[in-house]
PDB file of C-alpha atoms in Angstrom:
ATOM      1  CA  MET A1456      18.038 103.344  93.640  1.00 93.00           C
ATOM      2  CA  THR A1457      20.554 105.442  93.128  1.00 97.00           C
ATOM      3  CA  ALA A1458      23.677 103.881  91.414  1.00 98.00           C
ATOM      4  CA  ARG A1459      26.476 103.294  94.088  1.00 98.00           C
ATOM      5  CA  GLY A1460      28.824 105.321  91.941  1.00 98.00           C
ATOM      6  CA  ILE A1461      26.320 108.163  91.889  1.00 98.00           C
ATOM      7  CA  ARG A1462      25.639 108.339  95.721  1.00 98.00           C
ATOM      8  CA  ASN A1463      28.957 108.229  96.581  1.00 98.00           C
ATOM      9  CA  ASN A1464      30.322 110.810  94.197  1.00 98.00           C
ATOM     10  CA  ASN A1465      32.592 108.195  93.257  1.00 98.00           C
ATOM     11  CA  PRO A1466      31.532 107.799  89.063  1.00 98.00           C
ATOM     12  CA  GLY A1467      34.375 105.104  88.053  1.00 98.00           C
ATOM     13  CA  ASN A1468      33.722 103.167  91.460  1.00 98.00           C
ATOM     14  CA  ILE A1469      36.902 103.240  92.524  1.00 98.00           C
ATOM     15  CA  GLU A1470      37.703 101.118  95.293  1.00 97.00           C
ATOM     16  CA  HIS A1471      39.361 102.503  98.124  1.00 98.00           C
ATOM     17  CA  ASN A1472      43.598 102.131  98.724  1.00 96.00           C
ATOM     18  CA  ARG A1473      44.776 104.332 101.856  1.00 94.00           C
ATOM     19  CA  ALA A1474      47.544 104.956 100.283  1.00 93.00           C
ATOM     20  CA  ASN A1475      45.661 107.040  97.803  1.00 93.00           C
ATOM     21  CA  ARG A1476      44.797 109.751  99.104  1.00 92.00           C
ATOM     22  CA  TRP A1477      42.562 111.375  96.542  1.00 97.00           C
ATOM     23  CA  VAL A1478      41.439 114.905  96.493  1.00 96.00           C
ATOM     24  CA  GLY A1479      38.106 115.585  97.223  1.00 98.00           C
ATOM     25  CA  LEU A1480      37.870 112.309  99.553  1.00 98.00           C
ATOM     26  CA  ALA A1481      34.596 112.561 101.413  1.00 98.00           C
ATOM     27  CA  THR A1482      34.790 111.145 105.705  1.00 97.00           C
ATOM     28  CA  PRO A1483      34.521 108.472 105.715  1.00 97.00           C
ATOM     29  CA  PRO A1484      36.278 107.627 102.642  1.00 98.00           C
ATOM     30  CA  SER A1485      34.843 105.441 101.774  1.00 98.00           C
ATOM     31  CA  ASP A1486      31.347 102.911 101.764  1.00 98.00           C
ATOM     32  CA  GLY A1487      33.517  99.755 102.990  1.00 97.00           C
ATOM     33  CA  ARG A1488      35.103  99.445  99.518  1.00 97.00           C
ATOM     34  CA  PHE A1489      34.504 102.311  97.538  1.00 98.00           C
ATOM     35  CA  CYS A1490      35.689 105.515  97.297  1.00 98.00           C
ATOM     36  CA  ARG A1491      33.261 108.414  99.068  1.00 98.00           C
ATOM     37  CA  PHE A1492      33.214 111.975  97.441  1.00 98.00           C
ATOM     38  CA  THR A1493      32.248 114.988  98.132  1.00 98.00           C
ATOM     39  CA  GLU A1494      32.049 116.618  94.681  1.00 98.00           C
ATOM     40  CA  MET A1495      30.994 114.899  91.473  1.00 98.00           C
ATOM     41  CA  LYS A1496      34.225 116.640  89.982  1.00 98.00           C
ATOM     42  CA  HIS A1497      36.798 115.218  92.426  1.00 98.00           C
ATOM     43  CA  GLY A1498      35.239 111.540  90.924  1.00 98.00           C
ATOM     44  CA  VAL A1499      34.929 111.932  87.708  1.00 98.00           C
ATOM     45  CA  ARG A1500      38.812 113.785  88.408  1.00 98.00           C
ATOM     46  CA  ALA A1501      40.829 110.398  90.194  1.00 98.00           C
ATOM     47  CA  LEU A1502      38.260 108.624  87.389  1.00 98.00           C
ATOM     48  CA  ALA A1503      40.169 110.662  84.502  1.00 98.00           C
ATOM     49  CA  HIS A1504      43.566 110.565  86.808  1.00 98.00           C
ATOM     50  CA  LEU A1505      43.782 106.733  86.643  1.00 98.00           C
ATOM     51  CA  LEU A1506      43.167 105.919  82.331  1.00 98.00           C
ATOM     52  CA  LEU A1507      45.947 108.728  81.905  1.00 98.00           C
ATOM     53  CA  VAL A1508      48.454 106.925  84.490  1.00 97.00           C
ATOM     54  CA  TYR A1509      46.982 104.045  82.518  1.00 97.00           C
ATOM     55  CA  GLN A1510      48.591 105.474  79.263  1.00 97.00           C
ATOM     56  CA  THR A1511      51.047 107.619  80.793  1.00 96.00           C
ATOM     57  CA  LYS A1512      52.847 104.359  82.795  1.00 96.00           C
ATOM     58  CA  TYR A1513      51.808 101.301  81.353  1.00 97.00           C
ATOM     59  CA  LYS A1514      51.535 102.559  78.056  1.00 97.00           C
ATOM     60  CA  LEU A1515      48.051 101.003  77.142  1.00 98.00           C
ATOM     61  CA  ASP A1516      46.884 103.048  74.037  1.00 97.00           C
ATOM     62  CA  THR A1517      43.590 101.465  73.182  1.00 98.00           C
ATOM     63  CA  ILE A1518      39.682 100.661  74.416  1.00 98.00           C
ATOM     64  CA  ARG A1519      40.506  97.092  75.153  1.00 97.00           C
ATOM     65  CA  LYS A1520      44.091  97.197  76.654  1.00 98.00           C
ATOM     66  CA  ILE A1521      42.671 100.186  79.206  1.00 98.00           C
ATOM     67  CA  ILE A1522      39.211  98.132  80.150  1.00 97.00           C
ATOM     68  CA  THR A1523      41.301  95.221  80.101  1.00 97.00           C
ATOM     69  CA  ARG A1524      43.247  96.122  83.453  1.00 96.00           C
ATOM     70  CA  TRP A1525      39.810  98.845  84.145  1.00 96.00           C
ATOM     71  CA  ALA A1526      37.769  95.814  84.483  1.00 95.00           C
ATOM     72  CA  PRO A1527      40.009  92.353  84.265  1.00 93.00           C
ATOM     73  CA  ASN A1528      38.160  89.389  83.716  1.00 89.00           C
ATOM     74  CA  HIS A1529      37.577  87.697  86.972  1.00 86.00           C
ATOM     75  CA  GLU A1530      35.252  90.154  87.918  1.00 83.00           C
ATOM     76  CA  ASN A1531      33.845  91.525  85.303  1.00 86.00           C
ATOM     77  CA  SER A1532      32.500  90.387  81.836  1.00 94.00           C
ATOM     78  CA  THR A1533      35.660  92.352  80.144  1.00 96.00           C
ATOM     79  CA  THR A1534      34.418  91.534  76.119  1.00 95.00           C
ATOM     80  CA  ALA A1535      31.083  93.112  76.146  1.00 96.00           C
ATOM     81  CA  TYR A1536      32.410  96.278  78.699  1.00 97.00           C
ATOM     82  CA  VAL A1537      34.791  96.777  75.831  1.00 97.00           C
ATOM     83  CA  ASN A1538      32.201  95.884  73.456  1.00 96.00           C
ATOM     84  CA  ALA A1539      30.200  98.906  75.580  1.00 96.00           C
ATOM     85  CA  VAL A1540      32.674 102.147  75.895  1.00 97.00           C
ATOM     86  CA  ALA A1541      34.201 101.038  72.144  1.00 97.00           C
ATOM     87  CA  ARG A1542      31.536 102.904  70.277  1.00 91.00           C
ATOM     88  CA  GLY A1543      31.901 105.808  69.645  1.00 82.00           C
ATOM     89  CA  PHE A1544      35.456 105.354  68.997  1.00 94.00           C
ATOM     90  CA  HIS A1545      36.672 104.334  65.308  1.00 92.00           C
ATOM     91  CA  SER A1546      37.288 100.039  67.170  1.00 95.00           C
ATOM     92  CA  ALA A1547      38.188  99.106  69.958  1.00 97.00           C
ATOM     93  CA  ASP A1548      41.511  97.945  69.233  1.00 98.00           C
ATOM     94  CA  ALA A1549      43.032 101.730  67.157  1.00 97.00           C
ATOM     95  CA  GLN A1550      44.918 104.190  69.482  1.00 97.00           C
ATOM     96  CA  ILE A1551      44.379 106.409  71.716  1.00 97.00           C
ATOM     97  CA  ASP A1552      45.759 110.107  72.775  1.00 97.00           C
ATOM     98  CA  LEU A1553      44.142 111.167  76.267  1.00 98.00           C
ATOM     99  CA  SER A1554      45.846 113.805  77.028  1.00 97.00           C
ATOM    100  CA  ASP A1555      43.403 115.039  74.260  1.00 97.00           C
ATOM    101  CA  VAL A1556      41.256 116.787  76.544  1.00 97.00           C
ATOM    102  CA  HIS A1557      38.130 115.510  73.270  1.00 97.00           C
ATOM    103  CA  THR A1558      39.368 111.302  74.413  1.00 98.00           C
ATOM    104  CA  LEU A1559      40.117 111.375  77.305  1.00 98.00           C
ATOM    105  CA  HIS A1560      36.056 113.011  77.840  1.00 98.00           C
ATOM    106  CA  HIS A1561      34.676 110.420  75.524  1.00 98.00           C
ATOM    107  CA  LEU A1562      36.007 107.677  76.841  1.00 98.00           C
ATOM    108  CA  THR A1563      35.250 109.918  81.198  1.00 98.00           C
ATOM    109  CA  ARG A1564      31.806 109.274  79.402  1.00 98.00           C
ATOM    110  CA  ARG A1565      31.222 105.912  78.490  1.00 97.00           C
ATOM    111  CA  ILE A1566      33.372 104.334  80.865  1.00 98.00           C
ATOM    112  CA  ILE A1567      30.579 106.554  83.707  1.00 98.00           C
ATOM    113  CA  ASP A1568      27.041 105.643  81.091  1.00 98.00           C
ATOM    114  CA  HIS A1569      28.493 101.426  81.523  1.00 97.00           C
ATOM    115  CA  GLU A1570      29.039 101.935  86.298  1.00 97.00           C
ATOM    116  CA  ASN A1571      25.925 103.672  86.547  1.00 98.00           C
ATOM    117  CA  GLY A1572      24.400 102.791  83.677  1.00 97.00           C
ATOM    118  CA  ALA A1573      20.830 104.746  82.993  1.00 97.00           C
ATOM    119  CA  ASP A1574      22.368 106.586  86.253  1.00 98.00           C
ATOM    120  CA  GLY A1575      24.768 107.623  84.508  1.00 98.00           C
ATOM    121  CA  ALA A1576      23.320 110.254  82.961  1.00 98.00           C
ATOM    122  CA  LEU A1577      22.699 112.162  85.904  1.00 98.00           C
ATOM    123  CA  VAL A1578      26.876 113.152  85.553  1.00 98.00           C
ATOM    124  CA  SER A1579      26.370 116.013  83.477  1.00 98.00           C
ATOM    125  CA  ASP A1580      28.706 116.770  80.365  1.00 98.00           C
ATOM    126  CA  ASP A1581      30.205 119.891  81.975  1.00 98.00           C
ATOM    127  CA  VAL A1582      30.690 118.293  85.040  1.00 98.00           C
ATOM    128  CA  ILE A1583      32.841 115.621  83.248  1.00 98.00           C
ATOM    129  CA  GLY A1584      34.773 118.679  81.861  1.00 98.00           C
ATOM    130  CA  GLU A1585      35.121 119.634  84.737  1.00 98.00           C
ATOM    131  CA  GLY A1586      36.821 116.639  86.445  1.00 98.00           C
ATOM    132  CA  VAL A1587      39.368 116.126  82.901  1.00 98.00           C
ATOM    133  CA  ARG A1588      40.835 119.077  82.903  1.00 97.00           C
ATOM    134  CA  MET A1589      41.998 119.223  86.271  1.00 97.00           C
ATOM    135  CA  ALA A1590      42.839 115.633  85.801  1.00 97.00           C
ATOM    136  CA  LEU A1591      44.595 117.082  82.273  1.00 97.00           C
ATOM    137  CA  ALA A1592      46.374 120.477  84.457  1.00 95.00           C
ATOM    138  CA  ALA A1593      47.801 118.108  87.682  1.00 90.00           C
ATOM    139  CA  ARG A1594      49.352 115.825  84.959  1.00 84.00           C
ATOM    140  CA  ARG A1595      50.651 118.734  82.906  1.00 77.00           C
ATOM    141  CA  ALA A1596      52.006 120.579  86.262  1.00 58.00           C
ATOM    142  CA  PRO A1597      55.040 118.892  86.095  1.00 53.00           C
ATOM    143  CA  VAL A1598      56.151 120.289  82.328  1.00 49.00           C
ATOM    144  CA  ARG A1599      55.118 123.130  83.580  1.00 49.00           C
ATOM    145  CA  LEU A1600      57.861 123.744  86.368  1.00 51.00           C
ATOM    146  CA  ALA A1601      60.500 121.891  84.494  1.00 50.00           C
ATOM    147  CA  ARG A1602      60.198 124.760  82.154  1.00 53.00           C
ATOM    148  CA  ASN A1603      61.060 127.473  84.922  1.00 53.00           C
ATOM    149  CA  ALA A1604      63.401 125.938  86.852  1.00 50.00           C
ATOM    150  CA  THR A1605      67.000 124.119  85.941  1.00 52.00           C
ATOM    151  CA  ALA A1606      67.672 120.353  84.829  1.00 51.00           C
ATOM    152  CA  ALA A1607      68.145 119.860  88.314  1.00 49.00           C
ATOM    153  CA  ALA A1608      64.754 121.451  89.827  1.00 53.00           C
ATOM    154  CA  ALA A1609      63.033 119.625  86.873  1.00 57.00           C
ATOM    155  CA  ALA A1610      64.557 116.178  88.472  1.00 57.00           C
ATOM    156  CA  THR A1611      63.064 117.845  91.086  1.00 57.00           C
ATOM    157  CA  ALA A1612      59.543 118.400  89.581  1.00 59.00           C
ATOM    158  CA  ALA A1613      59.823 114.016  88.436  1.00 60.00           C
ATOM    159  CA  THR A1614      60.213 113.498  92.060  1.00 60.00           C
ATOM    160  CA  ALA A1615      57.453 115.780  92.384  1.00 61.00           C
ATOM    161  CA  THR A1616      55.002 113.533  89.791  1.00 60.00           C
ATOM    162  CA  ALA A1617      56.060 109.914  91.294  1.00 57.00           C
ATOM    163  CA  ALA A1618      55.051 111.439  94.637  1.00 58.00           C
ATOM    164  CA  VAL A1619      51.674 112.435  93.968  1.00 58.00           C
ATOM    165  CA  GLU A1620      50.831 108.315  92.143  1.00 54.00           C
ATOM    166  CA  THR A1621      52.349 106.800  95.650  1.00 51.00           C
ATOM    167  CA  GLY A1622      49.330 109.430  97.281  1.00 53.00           C
ATOM    168  CA  LEU A1623      52.177 111.609  99.338  1.00 53.00           C
ATOM    169  CA  LEU A1624      51.257 114.693  97.437  1.00 58.00           C
ATOM    170  CA  ASP A1625      48.342 115.440  96.315  1.00 61.00           C
ATOM    171  CA  HIS A1626      47.657 116.416  93.151  1.00 58.00           C
ATOM    172  CA  ASP A1627      46.386 120.875  93.951  1.00 60.00           C
ATOM    173  CA  THR A1628      49.322 121.449  96.168  1.00 62.00           C
ATOM    174  CA  LEU A1629      51.456 120.000  92.947  1.00 63.00           C
ATOM    175  CA  THR A1630      48.963 121.874  90.711  1.00 62.00           C
ATOM    176  CA  SER A1631      49.941 124.927  93.120  1.00 59.00           C
ATOM    177  CA  VAL A1632      53.948 124.437  93.125  1.00 59.00           C
ATOM    178  CA  ALA A1633      53.656 125.123  89.223  1.00 59.00           C
ATOM    179  CA  ASP A1634      51.686 128.294  89.305  1.00 55.00           C
ATOM    180  CA  THR A1635      53.733 129.460  92.362  1.00 57.00           C
ATOM    181  CA  VAL A1636      57.050 128.651  90.248  1.00 54.00           C
ATOM    182  CA  SER A1637      55.796 129.949  86.871  1.00 51.00           C
ATOM    183  CA  ALA A1638      54.609 132.832  88.339  1.00 53.00           C
ATOM    184  CA  VAL A1639      57.902 133.193  89.921  1.00 51.00           C
ATOM    185  CA  ALA A1640      60.267 132.873  87.131  1.00 50.00           C
ATOM    186  CA  PRO A1641      58.795 136.106  84.479  1.00 48.00           C
ATOM    187  CA  SER A1642      60.691 138.219  87.410  1.00 47.00           C
ATOM    188  CA  PHE A1643      63.526 136.776  87.746  1.00 47.00           C
ATOM    189  CA  SER A1644      65.081 136.256  83.672  1.00 45.00           C
ATOM    190  CA  LEU A1645      68.092 134.533  85.085  1.00 46.00           C
ATOM    191  CA  LEU A1646      66.351 132.465  86.568  1.00 48.00           C
ATOM    192  CA  ARG A1647      67.091 129.333  84.038  1.00 45.00           C
ATOM    193  CA  GLU A1648      71.116 130.448  83.994  1.00 45.00           C
ATOM    194  CA  LEU A1649      71.028 129.832  87.960  1.00 48.00           C
ATOM    195  CA  THR A1650      73.232 126.571  89.411  1.00 50.00           C
ATOM    196  CA  PRO A1651      71.396 123.088  90.501  1.00 53.00           C
ATOM    197  CA  VAL A1652      71.566 123.981  94.052  1.00 55.00           C
ATOM    198  CA  VAL A1653      69.932 126.839  93.544  1.00 58.00           C
ATOM    199  CA  GLY A1654      67.466 125.356  91.223  1.00 57.00           C
ATOM    200  CA  ILE A1655      66.363 123.073  93.721  1.00 60.00           C
ATOM    201  CA  ALA A1656      65.533 125.712  95.936  1.00 66.00           C
ATOM    202  CA  VAL A1657      62.908 126.711  94.073  1.00 63.00           C
ATOM    203  CA  VAL A1658      61.303 124.624  93.592  1.00 62.00           C
ATOM    204  CA  VAL A1659      61.131 123.483  96.998  1.00 68.00           C
ATOM    205  CA  ALA A1660      60.732 126.809  98.756  1.00 73.00           C
ATOM    206  CA  ALA A1661      57.611 127.219  96.208  1.00 69.00           C
ATOM    207  CA  LEU A1662      57.216 123.509  97.924  1.00 69.00           C
ATOM    208  CA  GLY A1663      57.184 124.610 101.410  1.00 72.00           C
ATOM    209  CA  PHE A1664      55.079 128.201 100.676  1.00 72.00           C
ATOM    210  CA  VAL A1665      52.624 126.480  99.112  1.00 66.00           C
ATOM    211  CA  LEU A1666      52.147 123.347 102.345  1.00 66.00           C
ATOM    212  CA  TRP A1667      52.640 126.470 104.470  1.00 67.00           C
ATOM    213  CA  ARG A1668      49.701 128.256 103.427  1.00 66.00           C
ATOM    214  CA  ARG A1669      47.426 125.254 103.451  1.00 59.00           C
ATOM    215  CA  TRP A1670      49.190 124.296 106.512  1.00 62.00           C
ATOM    216  CA  ARG A1671      47.429 128.433 107.859  1.00 62.00           C
ATOM    217  CA  ARG A1672      44.025 126.547 106.693  1.00 55.00           C
TER     218      ARG A1672
END
């Protein structure tokens, strides 16, 4: 039988948590324990996103640190997992930068292969690349917001990022807001000179517009 992670389009075997409103969750969203996704790219994206959170939020910057959190000893043979994933990297304890698309892609691939055995090969490099790029784009969305708004609006962007990580706002919505603000900014050369209140209003208006469009669909 095909590996569970492949059947669920969840090659990282991410456990379902109702608080995490992942983009692309299937109906039902869980097989009883693990998330189910409508497409493999969404499962890959969720895996890559969690790895990015481990580095940016928890400051885990080596394979050993990341995998120790990803696959703790009480559920896994963590040492064996670390050794398997570290193949192709300089060492399990060398610092890595997951903001680099190639590094994130390689780590995601190694985890998928370890989680699913031979069936990991059913997840193509193209699909992994797409999921990784989606995860990186979502993480960079607040930076694009900050570049196209005032300091106060940048604070609003940080709040939006926190909302994503707590499940109140999905990554596609945040990315759409960033795209909307970026599209508007060149038409209003004085955007960076606006007062803080107006800056916040720009971001809130963009968010409201995106949510309104999604509601109409």
